[in-house]
Amino acid sequence: KETLSTLGIIGIGCIVLGILIKGVYKQFFDKNSPGFNVAVPIATGIGCLVGSYLIVDRIAINLIDPVSYIILLNLMTGLLFLPYLFIYKRHFITEAIKKNKRYMAIIGGCNMCSYLTILWVFTQTKFGYVTSLREISIIFSVFLSYIFLKEKITKIQGIGIVFLLLGAFMIKLST
């Protein structure tokens, strides 16, 4: 059983608040937004699904080697979707393999390496901290969008980023 420190729990709260400010604030005040009634339940559902698979990951790496787990997970996923893909998307698959084989290999390799890194980190520190700190990727996506897509960083996004950074800093101090 893991116990989180008070500072760590406050840090997790700051990260959650940062996510809410960054993602949900617009739903309250933007008249063109799909609305709070649509976005929040969808975001909550996605959060629950992500939390569920992270719990499964944590349990699995306590039972088997992380590399074996990733290989088994990818094999099971492939076998699950293979019939559908061959029946309904055969042309798409053959074209993708012919034209994008190198990119597929690079992206697949990067995906496996990043997933293996997350699983390794699960073995090094407390689960609650790892799952919260994964949300720091929001900061990178905002800055990459600013640099490459020329999207503006709003004041609200800035405030959300500050809370995300503050939460990450508190979690770091608590470990």
PDB file of C-alpha atoms in Angstrom, residues 25-26 29 51 57 61 87 101 129 166:
ATOM      1  CA  TYR A  25     -12.508  27.074 -18.335  1.00  0.00           C
ATOM      2  CA  LYS A  26     -13.360  27.741 -21.972  1.00  0.00           C
ATOM      3  CA  PHE A  29     -17.293  31.360 -21.025  1.00  0.00           C
ATOM      4  CA  GLY A  51      -6.795   5.735 -14.818  1.00  0.00           C
ATOM      5  CA  ASP A  57      -0.320  -1.545 -16.069  1.00  0.00           C
ATOM      6  CA  ILE A  61       4.392  -5.055 -14.116  1.00  0.00           C
ATOM      7  CA  ILE A  87     -12.248  -7.503 -43.647  1.00  0.00           C
ATOM      8  CA  LYS A 101       6.821   1.237 -43.561  1.00  0.00           C
ATOM      9  CA  TYR A 129       2.835  10.682  -8.410  1.00  0.00           C
ATOM     10  CA  LEU A 166       3.520  24.153  -9.280  1.00  0.00           C
TER      11      LEU A 166
END
